[in-house]
XYZ file of C-alpha atoms in Angstrom:
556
model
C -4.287 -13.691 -5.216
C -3.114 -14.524 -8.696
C 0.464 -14.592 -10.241
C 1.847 -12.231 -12.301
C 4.182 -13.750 -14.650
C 6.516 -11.264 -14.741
C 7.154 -11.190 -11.325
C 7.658 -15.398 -11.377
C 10.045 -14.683 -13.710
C 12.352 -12.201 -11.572
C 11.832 -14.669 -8.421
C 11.441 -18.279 -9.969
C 14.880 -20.461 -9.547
C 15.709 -22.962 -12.522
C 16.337 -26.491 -10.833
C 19.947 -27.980 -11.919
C 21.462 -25.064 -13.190
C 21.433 -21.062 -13.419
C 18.811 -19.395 -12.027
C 16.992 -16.027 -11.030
C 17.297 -15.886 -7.013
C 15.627 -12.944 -5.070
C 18.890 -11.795 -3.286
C 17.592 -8.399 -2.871
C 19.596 -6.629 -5.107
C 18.004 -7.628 -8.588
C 21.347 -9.790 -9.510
C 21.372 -12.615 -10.897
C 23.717 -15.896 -9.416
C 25.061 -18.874 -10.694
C 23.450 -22.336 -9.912
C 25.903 -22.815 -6.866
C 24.757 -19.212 -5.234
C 28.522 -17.567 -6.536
C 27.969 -14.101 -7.931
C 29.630 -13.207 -11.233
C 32.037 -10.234 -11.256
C 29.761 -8.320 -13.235
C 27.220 -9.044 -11.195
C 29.090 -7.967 -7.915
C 29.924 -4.867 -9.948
C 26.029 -4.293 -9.888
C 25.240 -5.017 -6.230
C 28.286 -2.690 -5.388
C 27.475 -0.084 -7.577
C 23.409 -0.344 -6.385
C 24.524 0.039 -2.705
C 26.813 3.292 -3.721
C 24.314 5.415 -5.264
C 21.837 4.621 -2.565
C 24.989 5.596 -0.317
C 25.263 8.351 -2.456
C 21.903 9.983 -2.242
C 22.246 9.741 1.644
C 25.010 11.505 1.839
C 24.428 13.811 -0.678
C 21.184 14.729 1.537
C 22.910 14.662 4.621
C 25.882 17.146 3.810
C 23.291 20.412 4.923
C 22.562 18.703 8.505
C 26.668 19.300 8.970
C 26.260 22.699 8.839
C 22.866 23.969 9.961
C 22.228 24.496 13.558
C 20.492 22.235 15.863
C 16.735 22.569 16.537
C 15.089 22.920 19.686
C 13.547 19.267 19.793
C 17.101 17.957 18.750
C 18.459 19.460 21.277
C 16.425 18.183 23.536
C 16.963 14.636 22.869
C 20.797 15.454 22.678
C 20.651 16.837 25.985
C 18.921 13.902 27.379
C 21.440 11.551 25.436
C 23.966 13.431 27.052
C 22.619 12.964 30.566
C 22.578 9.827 30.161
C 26.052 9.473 29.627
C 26.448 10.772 32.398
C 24.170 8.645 34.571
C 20.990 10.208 34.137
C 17.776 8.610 33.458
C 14.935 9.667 31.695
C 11.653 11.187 33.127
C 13.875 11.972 36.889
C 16.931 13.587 35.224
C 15.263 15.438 32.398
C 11.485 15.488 31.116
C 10.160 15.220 28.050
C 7.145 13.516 26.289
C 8.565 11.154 23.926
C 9.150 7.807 25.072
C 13.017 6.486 26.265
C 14.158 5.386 23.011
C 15.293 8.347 21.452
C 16.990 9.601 24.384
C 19.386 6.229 24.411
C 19.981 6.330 20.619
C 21.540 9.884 21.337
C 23.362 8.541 24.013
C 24.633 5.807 21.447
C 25.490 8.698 18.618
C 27.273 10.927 21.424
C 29.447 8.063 22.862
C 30.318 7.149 19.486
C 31.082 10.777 18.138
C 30.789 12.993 20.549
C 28.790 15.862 21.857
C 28.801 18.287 18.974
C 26.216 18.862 16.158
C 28.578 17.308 13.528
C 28.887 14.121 15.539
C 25.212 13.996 15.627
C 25.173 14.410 12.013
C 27.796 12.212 11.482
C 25.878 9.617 13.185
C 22.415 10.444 11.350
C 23.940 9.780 8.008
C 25.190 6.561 8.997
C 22.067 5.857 10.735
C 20.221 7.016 7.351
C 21.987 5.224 4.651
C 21.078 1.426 7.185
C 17.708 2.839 6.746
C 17.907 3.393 3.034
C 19.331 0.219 2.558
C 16.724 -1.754 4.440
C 14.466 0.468 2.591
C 15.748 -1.154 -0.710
C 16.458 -4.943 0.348
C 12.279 -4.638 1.561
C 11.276 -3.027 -1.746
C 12.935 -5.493 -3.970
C 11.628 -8.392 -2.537
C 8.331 -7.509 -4.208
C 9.552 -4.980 -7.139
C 11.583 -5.184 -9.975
C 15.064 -3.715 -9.678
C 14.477 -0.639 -11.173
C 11.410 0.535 -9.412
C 13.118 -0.710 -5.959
C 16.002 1.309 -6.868
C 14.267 4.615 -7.809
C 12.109 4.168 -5.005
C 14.519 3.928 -2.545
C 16.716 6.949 -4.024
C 13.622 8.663 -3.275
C 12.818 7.624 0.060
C 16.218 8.738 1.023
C 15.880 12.122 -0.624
C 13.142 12.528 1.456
C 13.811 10.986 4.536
C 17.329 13.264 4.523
C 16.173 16.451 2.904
C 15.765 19.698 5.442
C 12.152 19.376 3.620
C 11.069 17.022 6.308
C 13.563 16.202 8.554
C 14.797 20.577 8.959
C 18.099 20.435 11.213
C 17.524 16.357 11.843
C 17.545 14.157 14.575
C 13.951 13.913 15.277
C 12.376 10.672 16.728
C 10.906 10.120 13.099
C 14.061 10.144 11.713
C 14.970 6.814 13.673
C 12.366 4.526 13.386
C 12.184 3.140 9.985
C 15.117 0.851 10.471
C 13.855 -1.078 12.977
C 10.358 -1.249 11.147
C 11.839 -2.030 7.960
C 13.705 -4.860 9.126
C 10.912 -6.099 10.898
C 8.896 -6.375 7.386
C 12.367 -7.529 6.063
C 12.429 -10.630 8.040
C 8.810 -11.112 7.757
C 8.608 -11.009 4.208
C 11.505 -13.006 3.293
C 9.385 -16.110 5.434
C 7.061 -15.850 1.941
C 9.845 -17.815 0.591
C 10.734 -20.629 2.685
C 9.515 -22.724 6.220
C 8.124 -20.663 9.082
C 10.496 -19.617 11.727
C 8.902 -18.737 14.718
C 12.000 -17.002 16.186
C 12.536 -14.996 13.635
C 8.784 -13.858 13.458
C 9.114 -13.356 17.466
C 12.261 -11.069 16.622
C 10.302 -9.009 13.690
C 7.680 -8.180 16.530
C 10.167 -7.278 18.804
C 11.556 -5.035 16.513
C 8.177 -3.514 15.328
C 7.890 -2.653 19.478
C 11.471 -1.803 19.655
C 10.381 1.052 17.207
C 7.110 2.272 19.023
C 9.835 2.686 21.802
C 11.417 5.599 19.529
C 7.818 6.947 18.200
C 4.357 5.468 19.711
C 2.470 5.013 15.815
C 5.430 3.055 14.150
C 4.261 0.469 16.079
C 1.362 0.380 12.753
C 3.956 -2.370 11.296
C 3.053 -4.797 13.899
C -0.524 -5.383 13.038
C 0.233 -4.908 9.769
C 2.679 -7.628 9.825
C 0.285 -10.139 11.634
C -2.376 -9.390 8.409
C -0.079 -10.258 6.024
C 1.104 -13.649 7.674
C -2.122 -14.305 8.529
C -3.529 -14.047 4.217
C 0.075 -15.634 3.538
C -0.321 -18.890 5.351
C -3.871 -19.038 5.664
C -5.652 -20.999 8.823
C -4.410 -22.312 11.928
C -0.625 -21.748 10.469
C -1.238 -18.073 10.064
C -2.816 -16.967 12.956
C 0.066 -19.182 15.149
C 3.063 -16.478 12.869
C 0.766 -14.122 13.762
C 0.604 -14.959 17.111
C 4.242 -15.178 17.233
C 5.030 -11.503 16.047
C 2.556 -10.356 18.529
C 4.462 -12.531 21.734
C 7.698 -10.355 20.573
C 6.028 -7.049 20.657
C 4.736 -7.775 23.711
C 7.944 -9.189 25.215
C 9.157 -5.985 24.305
C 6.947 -3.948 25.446
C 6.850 -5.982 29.168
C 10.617 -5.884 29.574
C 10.325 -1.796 28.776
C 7.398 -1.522 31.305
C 9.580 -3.339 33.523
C 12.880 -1.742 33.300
C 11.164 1.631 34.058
C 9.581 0.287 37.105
C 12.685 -1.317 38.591
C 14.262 2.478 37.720
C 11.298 4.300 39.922
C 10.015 6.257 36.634
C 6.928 3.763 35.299
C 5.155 6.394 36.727
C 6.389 9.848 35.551
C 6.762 7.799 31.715
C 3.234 7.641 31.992
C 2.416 10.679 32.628
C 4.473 12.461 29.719
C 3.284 9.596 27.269
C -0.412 9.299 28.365
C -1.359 11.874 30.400
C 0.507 15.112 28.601
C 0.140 13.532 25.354
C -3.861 13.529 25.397
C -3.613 16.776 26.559
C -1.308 17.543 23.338
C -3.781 16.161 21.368
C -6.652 17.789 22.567
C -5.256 21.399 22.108
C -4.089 20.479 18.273
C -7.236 20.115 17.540
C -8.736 23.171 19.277
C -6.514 26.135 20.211
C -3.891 24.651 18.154
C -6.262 23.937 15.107
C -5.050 26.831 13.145
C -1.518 26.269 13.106
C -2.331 22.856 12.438
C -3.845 22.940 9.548
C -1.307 24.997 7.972
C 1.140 22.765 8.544
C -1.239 20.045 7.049
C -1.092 22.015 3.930
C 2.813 22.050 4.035
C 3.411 18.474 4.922
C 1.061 17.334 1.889
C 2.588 19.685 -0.708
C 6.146 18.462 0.588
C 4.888 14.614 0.550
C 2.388 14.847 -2.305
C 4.640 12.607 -4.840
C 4.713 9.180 -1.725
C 0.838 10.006 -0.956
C -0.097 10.405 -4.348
C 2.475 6.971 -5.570
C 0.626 5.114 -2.567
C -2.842 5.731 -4.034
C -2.155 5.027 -7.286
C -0.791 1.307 -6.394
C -3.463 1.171 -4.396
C -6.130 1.637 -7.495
C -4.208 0.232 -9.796
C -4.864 -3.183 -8.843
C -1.316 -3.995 -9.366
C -1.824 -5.865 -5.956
C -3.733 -7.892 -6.385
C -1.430 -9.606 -9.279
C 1.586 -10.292 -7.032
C 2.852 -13.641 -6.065
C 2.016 -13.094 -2.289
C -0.582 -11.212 -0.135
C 1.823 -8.198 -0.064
C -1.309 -5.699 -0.337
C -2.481 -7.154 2.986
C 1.083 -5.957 4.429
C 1.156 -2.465 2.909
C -2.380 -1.119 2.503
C -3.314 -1.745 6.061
C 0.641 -0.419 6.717
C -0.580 2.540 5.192
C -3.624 3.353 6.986
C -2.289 3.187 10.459
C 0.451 5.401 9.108
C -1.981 7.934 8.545
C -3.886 7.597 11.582
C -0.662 7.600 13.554
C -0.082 10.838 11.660
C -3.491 12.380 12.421
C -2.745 11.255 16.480
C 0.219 14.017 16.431
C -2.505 16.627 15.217
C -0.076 19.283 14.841
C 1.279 18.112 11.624
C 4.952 19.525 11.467
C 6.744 18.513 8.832
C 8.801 15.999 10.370
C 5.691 14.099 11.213
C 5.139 12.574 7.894
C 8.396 10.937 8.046
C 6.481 8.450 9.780
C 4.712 7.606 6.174
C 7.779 7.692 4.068
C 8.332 3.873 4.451
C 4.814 2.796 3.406
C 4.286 5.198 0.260
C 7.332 4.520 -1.248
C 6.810 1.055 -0.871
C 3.518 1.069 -2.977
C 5.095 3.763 -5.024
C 7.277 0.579 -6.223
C 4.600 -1.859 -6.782
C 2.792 1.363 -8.528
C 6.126 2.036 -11.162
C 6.295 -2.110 -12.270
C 2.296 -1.484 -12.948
C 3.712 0.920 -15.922
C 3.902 -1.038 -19.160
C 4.364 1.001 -21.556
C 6.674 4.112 -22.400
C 4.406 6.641 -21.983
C 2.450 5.572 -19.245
C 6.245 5.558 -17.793
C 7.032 8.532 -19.287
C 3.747 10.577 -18.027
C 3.736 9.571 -14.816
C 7.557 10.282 -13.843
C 6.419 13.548 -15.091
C 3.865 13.639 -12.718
C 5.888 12.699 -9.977
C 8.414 15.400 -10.848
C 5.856 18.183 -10.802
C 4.337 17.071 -7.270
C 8.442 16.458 -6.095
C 9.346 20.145 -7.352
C 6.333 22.544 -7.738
C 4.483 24.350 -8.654
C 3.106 23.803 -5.252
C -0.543 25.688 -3.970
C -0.244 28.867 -2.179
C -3.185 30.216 -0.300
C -1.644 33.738 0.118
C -2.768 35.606 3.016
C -4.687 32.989 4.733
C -3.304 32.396 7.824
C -0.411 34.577 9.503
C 1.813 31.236 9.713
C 2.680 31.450 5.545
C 4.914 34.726 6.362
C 7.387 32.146 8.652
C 5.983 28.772 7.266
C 5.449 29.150 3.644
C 3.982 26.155 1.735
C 6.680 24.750 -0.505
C 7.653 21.430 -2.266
C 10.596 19.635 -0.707
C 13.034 20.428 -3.636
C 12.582 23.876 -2.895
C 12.920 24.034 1.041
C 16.327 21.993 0.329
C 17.604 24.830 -2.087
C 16.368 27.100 0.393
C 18.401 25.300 3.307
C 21.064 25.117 0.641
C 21.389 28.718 0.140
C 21.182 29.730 3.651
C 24.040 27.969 4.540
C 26.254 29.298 1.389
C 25.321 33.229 2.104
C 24.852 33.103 5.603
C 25.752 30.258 7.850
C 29.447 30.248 5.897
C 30.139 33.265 4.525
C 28.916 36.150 6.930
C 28.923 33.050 9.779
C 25.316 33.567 10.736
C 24.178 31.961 14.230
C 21.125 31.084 16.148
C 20.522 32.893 19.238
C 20.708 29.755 21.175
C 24.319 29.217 20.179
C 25.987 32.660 21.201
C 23.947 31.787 24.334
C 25.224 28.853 24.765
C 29.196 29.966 23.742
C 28.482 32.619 26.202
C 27.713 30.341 29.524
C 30.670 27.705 28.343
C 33.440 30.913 28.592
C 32.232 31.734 32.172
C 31.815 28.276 33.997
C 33.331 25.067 34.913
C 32.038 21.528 33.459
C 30.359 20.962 37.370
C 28.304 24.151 37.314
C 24.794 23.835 36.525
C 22.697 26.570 34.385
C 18.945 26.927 33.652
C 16.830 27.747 30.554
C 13.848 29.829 31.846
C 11.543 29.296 28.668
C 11.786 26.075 26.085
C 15.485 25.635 24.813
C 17.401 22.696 26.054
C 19.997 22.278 23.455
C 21.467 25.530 25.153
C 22.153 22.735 27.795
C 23.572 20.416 24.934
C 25.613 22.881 23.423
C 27.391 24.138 26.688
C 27.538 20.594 28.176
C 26.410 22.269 31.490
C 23.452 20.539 33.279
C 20.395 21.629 34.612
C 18.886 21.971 37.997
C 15.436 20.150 37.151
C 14.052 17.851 35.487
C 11.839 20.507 34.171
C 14.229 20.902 31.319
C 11.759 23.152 29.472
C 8.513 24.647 30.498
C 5.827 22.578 28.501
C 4.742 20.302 31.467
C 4.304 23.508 33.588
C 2.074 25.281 31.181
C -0.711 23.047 30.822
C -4.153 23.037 32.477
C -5.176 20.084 34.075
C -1.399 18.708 34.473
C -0.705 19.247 38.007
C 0.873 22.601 37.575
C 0.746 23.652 40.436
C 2.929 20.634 42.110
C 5.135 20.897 38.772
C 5.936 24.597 39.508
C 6.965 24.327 43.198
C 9.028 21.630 42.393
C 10.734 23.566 40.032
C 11.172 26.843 42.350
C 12.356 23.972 45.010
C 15.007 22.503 42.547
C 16.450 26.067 41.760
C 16.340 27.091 45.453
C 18.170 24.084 46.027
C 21.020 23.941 43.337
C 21.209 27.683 42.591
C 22.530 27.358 39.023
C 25.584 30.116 38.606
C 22.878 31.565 35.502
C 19.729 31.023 34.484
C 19.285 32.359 30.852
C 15.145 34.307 30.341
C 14.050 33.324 27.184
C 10.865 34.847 27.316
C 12.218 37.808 25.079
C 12.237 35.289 22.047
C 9.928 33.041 23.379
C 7.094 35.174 24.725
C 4.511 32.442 24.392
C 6.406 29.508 26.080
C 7.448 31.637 28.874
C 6.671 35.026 31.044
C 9.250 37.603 31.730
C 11.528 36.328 35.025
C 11.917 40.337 35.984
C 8.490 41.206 35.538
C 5.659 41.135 37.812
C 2.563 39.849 36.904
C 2.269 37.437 34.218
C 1.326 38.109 30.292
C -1.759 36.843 28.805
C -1.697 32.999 27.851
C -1.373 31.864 24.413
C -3.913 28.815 25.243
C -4.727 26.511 28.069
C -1.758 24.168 26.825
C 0.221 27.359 27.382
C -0.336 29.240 30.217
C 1.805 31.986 31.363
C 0.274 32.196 34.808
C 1.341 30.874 38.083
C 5.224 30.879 38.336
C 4.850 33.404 40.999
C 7.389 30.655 43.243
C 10.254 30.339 40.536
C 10.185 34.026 40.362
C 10.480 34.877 43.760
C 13.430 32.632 44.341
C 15.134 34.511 41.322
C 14.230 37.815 42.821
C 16.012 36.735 46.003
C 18.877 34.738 44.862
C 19.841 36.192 41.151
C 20.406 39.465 39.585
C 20.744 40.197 35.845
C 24.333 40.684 34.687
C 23.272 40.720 30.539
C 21.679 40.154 27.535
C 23.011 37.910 25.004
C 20.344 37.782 21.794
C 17.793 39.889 23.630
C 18.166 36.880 26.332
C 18.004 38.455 29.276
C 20.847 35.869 31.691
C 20.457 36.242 35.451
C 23.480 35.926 37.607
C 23.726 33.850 41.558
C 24.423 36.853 43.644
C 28.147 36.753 45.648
């Protein structure tokens, strides 16, 4: 790789007196390491309009309602709390992390939305900030800067991250300060702790999300083109002893707990499952949302390719290409693993796009190349975005739209309806409903796929079946799942168990009804519940509809 001499000049210190050191913030220091006031001023005022932008973002998550997969997390966060453990207290197919970084946001705030958001915004302006200390260890301050003021429009906007609090909204951090720390060794001596620590931080993340883990092999790349021979392959070695430390003290933990083997069957078993109807019965949905993820990240995909083919690289001081290209790649397989490509998906990209967007904006040398291509970036950030009217029944709900524009519409939502004519989600009236008519020790059930109802009357459920996924899918022991279920009920007799089926006819069938509707694929079957029903039949009676949910009573 061969220097670029403006980038020596940003990072090279002048022995004996002042120089230029990389402190991450583009400011300059003295010859004894003392900042100037001026220059304070700068790092202060740097970190406040990153600050800024995150909470500029954040303010609609304060107000919106929670989303079904939030609320699922929450719930499980709130379990926890209350001695619960994943995979035996409540179900789902994501791995623990997410549930315990709930658990962290509700002890610290509470259980209500606006703690959650509260916690979020904190949460997101670390992550910008990490964002920007990575960035400017190989960027000039200004493309670090305007790089990271995007990533955390993006990262916060309802474009990508809706109502919030999705696993991809958490694992960044722990990613970006695993490159952090890795990076920064470009500069001095190896440590081998710290490199152990960077692994176990890139594992730490895969905890939260299974394809951030990407950042570990791309890691080992870059130390291993860094330091070249024996040396490199030892850091890389290093990084990959902490991942696996990680991951062996996880594996571990959840044996010692009894639940090694239910984790494996939501994270393995279910998950291939997942995958395989994403790409079959879910395939059309799927590649509608393809087409709105890409118009709503087409400015970081189409930055990353252009530093990519710009060769501005290969002209850096150190191997950073070999970090961030490969980065990149996984990132996009990791994407393409999910299959069905819901927005919040390619938050898992943001880090490593924006990233080489940076190295992309100091390839710019003159003022119209600068000029043309913010232009660019602004049309791809804002519109006009494609439309393909007509072509799938999804655009009615889902249209395709930039991410400027599904903020304004989030925006505008919440001005004429969420506060002025006080506009709520089903789930909530639901939820406000149950909370007037029981005590904090009675338990309730959601009969279809809506645990935040659980969240947002802090009543628990019966099961660990806390929505109906795992019962619905071919090939996944339903069978077993579904008696357990009917056997949990029977046991517990929640004081109401709330149908959702009216709202949710393809998740669940009607509780009342014989017979069962006609499946929506073999991932979601409607057939079979024949035991949960009958033990409603016998035990339950409905005493009304809240939302056009139908909410079954225990008989006296």
């Amino acid at each position: 790789m061969h220097s670029d001499s403006s980038t020596n000049t940003e990072n090279t210190a002048v022995p004996g007196g002042a120089g230029v050191i990389p402190d991450g913030t583009g400011v300059t220091s003295d010859g004894a390491g003392f900042e100037t006031r001026p220059q304070a001023a700068v790092r202060i005022g740097t970190i406040a309009i990153i600050v800024l932008m995150v909470v500029l973002v954040h303010l609609p998550t304060f107000f919106l309602p929670m989303n079904r997969d939030s609320g699922t997390f929450a719930y499980g966060g709130w379990r926890i709390l209350h001695g619960g453990l994943p995979y035996a207290d409540f179900w789902d197919n994501k791995l623990p992390g997410v549930f315990y970084i709930n658990a962290l946001a509700i002890a610290l705030f509470g259980a209500t939305t606006r703690g959650l958001a509260l916690f979020q915004t904190l949460y997101g302006a670390a992550t910008a900030l990490a964002f920007f200390a990575v960035a400017r260890r190989f960027a000039s301050g200004r493309a670090a800067l305007v790089a990271t003021l995007l990533f955390a429009f993006y990262h916060g906007s309802y474009g990508m991250n809706e109502e919030g609090n999705y696993t991809e909204s958490y694992i960044a951090l722990p990613a970006l300060i695993a490159v952090l720390l890795a990076v920064d060794l470009s500069k001095r001596r190896i440590s081998y702790p710290t490199l152990f620590f960077a692994g176990a931080l890139g594992a730490a993340a895969g905890l939260i999300k299974q394809p951030v883990t990407s950042v570990v092999p791309a890691i080992m790349l870059y130390l291993i083109f860094l330091h070249r021979g024996r040396s490199g392959c030892r850091a890389a070695g290093v990084v990959a002893l902490g991942a696996v430390f990680v991951a062996a003290v996880s594996i571990a933990w959840m044996s010692a707990s009894g639940i090694l083997p239910s984790a494996i069957d939501a994270n393995l078993r279910f998950n291939r499952l997942y995958f395989i109807d994403a790409y079959t019965d879910g395939w059309s949905s799927g590649r509608w949302n393809l087409m709105r993820g890409l118009a709503i990240t087409a400015l970081p995909i189409a930055g990353a390719a252009a530093a990519i083919v710009s060769g501005r690289l290969r002209r850096l001081s150190t191997p950073i290409g070999w970090l961030l290209i490969p980065w990149f790649a996984l990132d996009l397989a990791g994407l393409a693993m999910g299959g069905r490509f819901y927005p919040h998906y390619f938050l898992s990209i943001l880090p490593s796009t924006l990233l080489l967007t940076a190295v992309f904006m100091d390839s710019l040398r003159t003022r119209w190349a600068l000029l043309a291509a913010s232009a660019a970036g602004l049309l791809l950030m804002i519109g006009p975005v494609w439309r393909v009217e007509g072509s799938l029944p999804e655009e009615k709900a889902f249209p395709v739209a930039s991410a400027v524009e599904r903020e304004y519409h989030a925006v505008h939502w919440i001005l004429t309806r969420r506060l002025r004519e006080g506009a709520t989600l089903a789930a909530e009236d639901v939820a406000y409903w149950i909370k007037k008519r029981t005590n904090p020790n009675d338990m309730i059930y959601v009969w279809g796929y809506d645990p935040r109802i659980g969240f947002l009357a802090q009543r628990a459920f019966p099961s660990r079946y806390i929505h109906l996924h795992p019962l619905g899918v071919t090939g996944f022991d339903r069978d077993a799942r579904i008696l357990e279920l009917a056997r949990d009920i029977e046991e517990h007799r929640p004081k109401y168990i709330v149908d959702q089926s009216p709202i949710l006819p393809t998740t669940a069938p009607p509780l009342g009804m014989p017979g069962s509707p006609p499946s929506w694929s073999q991932f979601f079957r409607l057939d079979g519940y024949e035991p949960v029903k009958e033990v409603v039949a016998r035990h339950y009676e409905p005493v009304d509809v809240v939302r056009n949910c139908v909410i079954f009573q225990l008989k006296k």
